[in-house]
């Protein structure tokens, strides 16, 4: 069993706190104001270049061209997410922000089953999260010390609750969550309290769907108790603080992403090894590896039937994102896979559709990262096995009674997946 906890520990990615004196600023003329703004942009451009180098240099050569295009796109996605979640973040005037912006903006091994939201908060305030919880398979709220844009101050989970251990989060319920540093003395029986640290912190909400076509999305609102109106205007101090969050995020998460991808690539070629992702989906065992598939090959990934509350698997590319998952078969969960008579699940990865269930679309690239999540396991999960076979001999390696999928059935499957993006509100910003 491989433990990569030290490599992925957030302690490894804390940037040096900026202690430099402020540069002079002259707002008495257009030229002076523009010079100040250019100076801020220069800091961002430097971080963009740092991020791109981490995203492009040193990865498998076969996919260098497509990886370069995807690195440029991923940089813009990170900037979009960083702006929405951190630059716009206001402790006294909070808002829920998509952790990926939209379904096409993905951040750090996002699960295609999960609709993520985040908000940066501060322990000096008390917040309320209220609304309909929806009916997704797993609903989880976590609070963390510090901010994910820089990890300065130490990043660790402070509070966590989900529908498995919290009756108030049962499917179909209206919820009322209090987030504060001190537990309220008047907390009601239907309310849930999640602790915040004294200082700056962050909340993450995860909605994991097993059935993409019937489970309902949540409808939630985050407010700050005794909010002061109107919200304060930007000052030089608050503007620079917010802008720096974006600059820091590009650097820190380029390093974090690099470590994550290296962890996948370090997995043995014949199996998907156990992997530790600190601060991720609480209660989850991660298995992360990689596969290499050429056009004339098929890769079979075999997993023993999981004994857990929920599980899923996805292919990602070298930007640690599952690509255009709404238009390609890159992921499956416990409700979507075909189980064989022996209880195992066998995935087939290839460039062309073999007309089989559990197919991974590898077309267009050779190297793919593989990520399994097993939530609330009841017994230890064995590592998934990987085997590469000639595509022409695939029939010799699958069971004779494995169902066949026609082109028309595959088209219908893909159209339904696309519709589910809207159903589950993944298209919202």
mmCIF file of C-alpha atoms in Angstrom, residues 17-266:
data_model
loop_
_atom_site.group_PDB
_atom_site.id
_atom_site.type_symbol
_atom_site.label_atom_id
_atom_site.label_comp_id
_atom_site.label_asym_id
_atom_site.label_seq_id
_atom_site.Cartn_x
_atom_site.Cartn_y
_atom_site.Cartn_z
ATOM 1 C CA UNK A 17 4.286 35.678 3.314
ATOM 2 C CA UNK A 18 4.753 38.949 1.453
ATOM 3 C CA UNK A 19 6.550 41.279 3.854
ATOM 4 C CA UNK A 20 7.845 43.737 1.259
ATOM 5 C CA UNK A 21 7.039 47.378 1.694
ATOM 6 C CA UNK A 22 4.390 48.798 -0.568
ATOM 7 C CA UNK A 23 5.572 50.415 -3.736
ATOM 8 C CA UNK A 24 4.818 54.120 -4.071
ATOM 9 C CA UNK A 25 1.463 54.895 -5.635
ATOM 10 C CA UNK A 26 0.471 58.184 -7.254
ATOM 11 C CA UNK A 27 -3.202 58.605 -8.103
ATOM 12 C CA UNK A 28 -2.969 62.320 -8.861
ATOM 13 C CA UNK A 29 -2.875 61.655 -12.623
ATOM 14 C CA UNK A 30 -4.057 59.099 -15.159
ATOM 15 C CA UNK A 31 -0.441 58.136 -15.783
ATOM 16 C CA UNK A 32 0.208 57.513 -12.107
ATOM 17 C CA UNK A 33 -2.956 55.423 -11.678
ATOM 18 C CA UNK A 34 -2.117 53.367 -14.770
ATOM 19 C CA UNK A 35 1.442 52.772 -13.566
ATOM 20 C CA UNK A 36 0.072 51.428 -10.268
ATOM 21 C CA UNK A 37 -2.361 49.101 -12.076
ATOM 22 C CA UNK A 38 0.405 47.884 -14.412
ATOM 23 C CA UNK A 39 2.509 47.048 -11.376
ATOM 24 C CA UNK A 40 -0.259 44.831 -9.982
ATOM 25 C CA UNK A 41 -0.748 43.127 -13.339
ATOM 26 C CA UNK A 42 2.992 42.420 -13.570
ATOM 27 C CA UNK A 43 2.698 40.350 -10.372
ATOM 28 C CA UNK A 44 -0.138 38.355 -11.904
ATOM 29 C CA UNK A 45 1.720 37.754 -15.171
ATOM 30 C CA UNK A 46 4.733 36.453 -13.239
ATOM 31 C CA UNK A 47 2.486 33.945 -11.453
ATOM 32 C CA UNK A 48 0.835 32.958 -14.731
ATOM 33 C CA UNK A 49 4.234 32.140 -16.205
ATOM 34 C CA UNK A 50 5.179 30.175 -13.084
ATOM 35 C CA UNK A 51 1.967 28.179 -13.330
ATOM 36 C CA UNK A 52 2.340 27.435 -17.038
ATOM 37 C CA UNK A 53 5.883 26.145 -16.562
ATOM 38 C CA UNK A 54 4.650 23.712 -13.899
ATOM 39 C CA UNK A 55 1.792 22.625 -16.165
ATOM 40 C CA UNK A 56 3.850 22.061 -19.317
ATOM 41 C CA UNK A 57 7.435 21.108 -18.457
ATOM 42 C CA UNK A 58 8.488 17.596 -17.513
ATOM 43 C CA UNK A 59 5.415 15.554 -18.471
ATOM 44 C CA UNK A 60 5.153 12.553 -20.862
ATOM 45 C CA UNK A 61 6.317 13.589 -24.318
ATOM 46 C CA UNK A 62 3.639 11.735 -26.336
ATOM 47 C CA UNK A 63 0.925 14.203 -25.316
ATOM 48 C CA UNK A 64 2.993 17.402 -25.212
ATOM 49 C CA UNK A 65 1.010 19.234 -27.902
ATOM 50 C CA UNK A 66 -2.467 18.607 -26.494
ATOM 51 C CA UNK A 67 -1.152 19.178 -22.964
ATOM 52 C CA UNK A 68 0.148 22.616 -23.950
ATOM 53 C CA UNK A 69 -3.239 23.649 -25.298
ATOM 54 C CA UNK A 70 -4.943 22.314 -22.183
ATOM 55 C CA UNK A 71 -2.407 24.034 -19.920
ATOM 56 C CA UNK A 72 -3.302 27.414 -21.425
ATOM 57 C CA UNK A 73 -7.003 26.701 -20.966
ATOM 58 C CA UNK A 74 -6.487 25.394 -17.443
ATOM 59 C CA UNK A 75 -4.592 28.524 -16.466
ATOM 60 C CA UNK A 76 -7.576 30.633 -17.521
ATOM 61 C CA UNK A 77 -9.895 28.275 -15.622
ATOM 62 C CA UNK A 78 -7.821 28.684 -12.469
ATOM 63 C CA UNK A 79 -7.909 32.439 -12.888
ATOM 64 C CA UNK A 80 -11.683 32.360 -13.307
ATOM 65 C CA UNK A 81 -12.139 30.229 -10.197
ATOM 66 C CA UNK A 82 -9.574 32.234 -8.207
ATOM 67 C CA UNK A 83 -11.270 35.487 -9.099
ATOM 68 C CA UNK A 84 -14.764 34.257 -8.242
ATOM 69 C CA UNK A 85 -13.849 32.466 -4.997
ATOM 70 C CA UNK A 86 -11.064 34.636 -3.608
ATOM 71 C CA UNK A 87 -10.862 38.062 -5.229
ATOM 72 C CA UNK A 88 -14.609 38.557 -4.829
ATOM 73 C CA UNK A 89 -14.561 36.981 -1.353
ATOM 74 C CA UNK A 90 -15.787 39.301 1.411
ATOM 75 C CA UNK A 91 -15.960 38.080 5.009
ATOM 76 C CA UNK A 92 -18.827 40.349 6.000
ATOM 77 C CA UNK A 93 -20.746 39.954 2.743
ATOM 78 C CA UNK A 94 -20.320 36.253 1.835
ATOM 79 C CA UNK A 95 -21.547 34.324 -1.157
ATOM 80 C CA UNK A 96 -21.458 30.705 -2.263
ATOM 81 C CA UNK A 97 -19.106 30.258 -5.199
ATOM 82 C CA UNK A 98 -18.776 27.313 -7.533
ATOM 83 C CA UNK A 99 -15.389 25.700 -6.846
ATOM 84 C CA UNK A 100 -15.034 25.240 -10.563
ATOM 85 C CA UNK A 101 -16.965 28.226 -11.846
ATOM 86 C CA UNK A 102 -19.099 26.100 -14.197
ATOM 87 C CA UNK A 103 -19.030 22.504 -15.439
ATOM 88 C CA UNK A 104 -16.367 23.576 -17.946
ATOM 89 C CA UNK A 105 -14.112 25.144 -15.329
ATOM 90 C CA UNK A 106 -12.560 22.321 -13.324
ATOM 91 C CA UNK A 107 -10.210 22.617 -10.386
ATOM 92 C CA UNK A 108 -7.914 19.965 -8.934
ATOM 93 C CA UNK A 109 -9.184 16.420 -9.571
ATOM 94 C CA UNK A 110 -12.816 17.457 -9.382
ATOM 95 C CA UNK A 111 -15.284 14.628 -9.370
ATOM 96 C CA UNK A 112 -17.732 14.661 -12.254
ATOM 97 C CA UNK A 113 -20.402 13.437 -9.803
ATOM 98 C CA UNK A 114 -19.927 16.370 -7.479
ATOM 99 C CA UNK A 115 -21.259 19.901 -7.473
ATOM 100 C CA UNK A 116 -18.816 21.892 -5.313
ATOM 101 C CA UNK A 117 -19.296 25.245 -3.616
ATOM 102 C CA UNK A 118 -16.982 27.240 -1.390
ATOM 103 C CA UNK A 119 -16.913 30.474 0.576
ATOM 104 C CA UNK A 120 -14.103 32.236 2.401
ATOM 105 C CA UNK A 121 -15.186 33.186 5.929
ATOM 106 C CA UNK A 122 -13.774 34.607 9.161
ATOM 107 C CA UNK A 123 -14.254 33.438 12.739
ATOM 108 C CA UNK A 124 -15.092 36.971 13.854
ATOM 109 C CA UNK A 125 -18.489 36.559 12.162
ATOM 110 C CA UNK A 126 -21.425 34.168 12.534
ATOM 111 C CA UNK A 127 -22.937 32.771 9.331
ATOM 112 C CA UNK A 128 -26.123 30.897 8.458
ATOM 113 C CA UNK A 129 -26.524 28.403 5.626
ATOM 114 C CA UNK A 130 -30.173 27.686 4.967
ATOM 115 C CA UNK A 131 -32.336 26.126 2.274
ATOM 116 C CA UNK A 132 -33.302 22.824 0.710
ATOM 117 C CA UNK A 133 -30.612 20.163 0.917
ATOM 118 C CA UNK A 134 -31.772 18.298 -2.209
ATOM 119 C CA UNK A 135 -31.443 14.525 -2.531
ATOM 120 C CA UNK A 136 -27.927 13.801 -3.829
ATOM 121 C CA UNK A 137 -26.335 10.572 -2.580
ATOM 122 C CA UNK A 138 -23.751 12.320 -0.390
ATOM 123 C CA UNK A 139 -24.149 15.828 1.002
ATOM 124 C CA UNK A 140 -21.157 17.125 2.961
ATOM 125 C CA UNK A 141 -20.130 20.448 4.505
ATOM 126 C CA UNK A 142 -16.583 21.007 5.771
ATOM 127 C CA UNK A 143 -14.827 23.976 7.357
ATOM 128 C CA UNK A 144 -11.087 24.596 7.132
ATOM 129 C CA UNK A 145 -8.539 26.783 8.832
ATOM 130 C CA UNK A 146 -6.883 29.352 6.549
ATOM 131 C CA UNK A 147 -7.576 29.821 2.813
ATOM 132 C CA UNK A 148 -7.000 27.410 -0.054
ATOM 133 C CA UNK A 149 -5.477 30.172 -2.186
ATOM 134 C CA UNK A 150 -2.264 30.228 -0.145
ATOM 135 C CA UNK A 151 -2.424 27.793 2.833
ATOM 136 C CA UNK A 152 -0.707 30.499 4.954
ATOM 137 C CA UNK A 153 -1.568 29.925 8.596
ATOM 138 C CA UNK A 154 -1.874 26.173 8.189
ATOM 139 C CA UNK A 155 -4.589 24.317 6.324
ATOM 140 C CA UNK A 156 -6.581 21.730 8.246
ATOM 141 C CA UNK A 157 -10.166 20.602 8.601
ATOM 142 C CA UNK A 158 -11.983 22.151 11.545
ATOM 143 C CA UNK A 159 -15.520 20.775 11.193
ATOM 144 C CA UNK A 160 -17.284 18.249 9.005
ATOM 145 C CA UNK A 161 -20.808 16.853 8.670
ATOM 146 C CA UNK A 162 -22.574 14.737 6.060
ATOM 147 C CA UNK A 163 -25.848 12.882 5.615
ATOM 148 C CA UNK A 164 -24.318 9.583 6.762
ATOM 149 C CA UNK A 165 -23.666 10.869 10.292
ATOM 150 C CA UNK A 166 -25.973 13.907 10.522
ATOM 151 C CA UNK A 167 -29.763 13.184 10.489
ATOM 152 C CA UNK A 168 -30.553 16.833 9.753
ATOM 153 C CA UNK A 169 -28.862 16.371 6.356
ATOM 154 C CA UNK A 170 -31.147 13.535 5.239
ATOM 155 C CA UNK A 171 -32.313 13.720 1.619
ATOM 156 C CA UNK A 172 -35.237 16.043 0.998
ATOM 157 C CA UNK A 173 -34.750 18.106 4.192
ATOM 158 C CA UNK A 174 -34.605 21.847 4.693
ATOM 159 C CA UNK A 175 -31.394 22.595 6.570
ATOM 160 C CA UNK A 176 -30.235 25.327 8.937
ATOM 161 C CA UNK A 177 -26.499 25.414 9.613
ATOM 162 C CA UNK A 178 -24.789 27.853 11.977
ATOM 163 C CA UNK A 179 -21.105 28.538 11.313
ATOM 164 C CA UNK A 180 -19.294 30.316 14.133
ATOM 165 C CA UNK A 181 -16.232 30.161 16.362
ATOM 166 C CA UNK A 182 -18.242 29.460 19.525
ATOM 167 C CA UNK A 183 -21.091 26.978 19.714
ATOM 168 C CA UNK A 184 -24.364 28.928 20.070
ATOM 169 C CA UNK A 185 -26.006 28.469 23.466
ATOM 170 C CA UNK A 186 -29.464 28.528 21.852
ATOM 171 C CA UNK A 187 -28.776 26.007 19.048
ATOM 172 C CA UNK A 188 -32.101 24.395 18.123
ATOM 173 C CA UNK A 189 -32.671 20.633 17.686
ATOM 174 C CA UNK A 190 -33.066 20.989 13.918
ATOM 175 C CA UNK A 191 -29.944 23.097 13.513
ATOM 176 C CA UNK A 192 -26.386 21.955 12.820
ATOM 177 C CA UNK A 193 -23.348 23.819 14.145
ATOM 178 C CA UNK A 194 -20.009 23.799 12.327
ATOM 179 C CA UNK A 195 -17.011 25.298 14.074
ATOM 180 C CA UNK A 196 -14.905 28.075 12.605
ATOM 181 C CA UNK A 197 -11.398 29.004 13.823
ATOM 182 C CA UNK A 198 -10.762 32.443 15.246
ATOM 183 C CA UNK A 199 -9.361 33.901 12.057
ATOM 184 C CA UNK A 200 -9.770 33.504 8.326
ATOM 185 C CA UNK A 201 -11.201 30.222 7.147
ATOM 186 C CA UNK A 202 -13.148 28.512 4.397
ATOM 187 C CA UNK A 203 -16.263 26.388 3.895
ATOM 188 C CA UNK A 204 -16.685 23.707 1.225
ATOM 189 C CA UNK A 205 -19.979 22.063 0.257
ATOM 190 C CA UNK A 206 -19.997 18.830 -1.745
ATOM 191 C CA UNK A 207 -23.064 17.363 -3.456
ATOM 192 C CA UNK A 208 -22.182 13.905 -4.807
ATOM 193 C CA UNK A 209 -24.764 12.423 -7.179
ATOM 194 C CA UNK A 210 -25.066 8.684 -7.768
ATOM 195 C CA UNK A 211 -28.166 8.907 -9.970
ATOM 196 C CA UNK A 212 -27.615 11.838 -12.305
ATOM 197 C CA UNK A 213 -31.175 11.677 -13.618
ATOM 198 C CA UNK A 214 -33.417 11.672 -10.516
ATOM 199 C CA UNK A 215 -31.494 13.084 -7.531
ATOM 200 C CA UNK A 216 -32.320 16.724 -6.923
ATOM 201 C CA UNK A 217 -29.855 19.614 -6.438
ATOM 202 C CA UNK A 218 -29.721 21.723 -3.298
ATOM 203 C CA UNK A 219 -31.011 25.287 -3.151
ATOM 204 C CA UNK A 220 -29.006 27.098 -0.463
ATOM 205 C CA UNK A 221 -28.298 30.635 0.734
ATOM 206 C CA UNK A 222 -25.345 31.809 2.843
ATOM 207 C CA UNK A 223 -25.711 34.947 4.932
ATOM 208 C CA UNK A 224 -23.751 36.784 7.604
ATOM 209 C CA UNK A 225 -25.656 37.535 10.822
ATOM 210 C CA UNK A 226 -25.968 41.248 11.565
ATOM 211 C CA UNK A 227 -24.476 42.113 8.185
ATOM 212 C CA UNK A 228 -23.537 45.763 7.861
ATOM 213 C CA UNK A 229 -25.023 47.656 4.906
ATOM 214 C CA UNK A 230 -23.822 49.034 2.615
ATOM 215 C CA UNK A 231 -20.780 46.889 1.942
ATOM 216 C CA UNK A 232 -17.524 48.875 2.151
ATOM 217 C CA UNK A 233 -15.912 50.210 -1.006
ATOM 218 C CA UNK A 234 -12.507 48.981 -2.089
ATOM 219 C CA UNK A 235 -9.471 50.608 -0.549
ATOM 220 C CA UNK A 236 -5.850 50.156 -1.541
ATOM 221 C CA UNK A 237 -5.378 47.702 1.335
ATOM 222 C CA UNK A 238 -8.449 45.567 0.548
ATOM 223 C CA UNK A 239 -7.830 45.680 -3.195
ATOM 224 C CA UNK A 240 -4.249 44.494 -2.868
ATOM 225 C CA UNK A 241 -5.209 41.817 -0.351
ATOM 226 C CA UNK A 242 -7.838 40.373 -2.697
ATOM 227 C CA UNK A 243 -5.688 40.643 -5.807
ATOM 228 C CA UNK A 244 -2.821 38.878 -4.020
ATOM 229 C CA UNK A 245 -5.106 35.900 -3.332
ATOM 230 C CA UNK A 246 -5.313 35.268 -7.071
ATOM 231 C CA UNK A 247 -1.544 35.691 -7.515
ATOM 232 C CA UNK A 248 -0.918 33.236 -4.667
ATOM 233 C CA UNK A 249 -3.485 30.715 -5.882
ATOM 234 C CA UNK A 250 -1.826 30.345 -9.275
ATOM 235 C CA UNK A 251 1.504 29.557 -7.635
ATOM 236 C CA UNK A 252 0.353 27.357 -4.776
ATOM 237 C CA UNK A 253 -2.008 25.244 -6.819
ATOM 238 C CA UNK A 254 0.468 24.847 -9.651
ATOM 239 C CA UNK A 255 2.755 23.236 -7.063
ATOM 240 C CA UNK A 256 -0.087 21.223 -5.523
ATOM 241 C CA UNK A 257 -1.292 20.028 -8.920
ATOM 242 C CA UNK A 258 2.246 19.056 -9.919
ATOM 243 C CA UNK A 259 2.598 16.937 -6.769
ATOM 244 C CA UNK A 260 -0.777 15.304 -7.397
ATOM 245 C CA UNK A 261 0.009 14.391 -11.004
ATOM 246 C CA UNK A 262 3.420 13.033 -9.994
ATOM 247 C CA UNK A 263 1.658 10.878 -7.418
ATOM 248 C CA UNK A 264 -0.549 9.366 -10.129
ATOM 249 C CA UNK A 265 2.395 8.719 -12.433
ATOM 250 C CA UNK A 266 4.367 7.083 -9.611
#
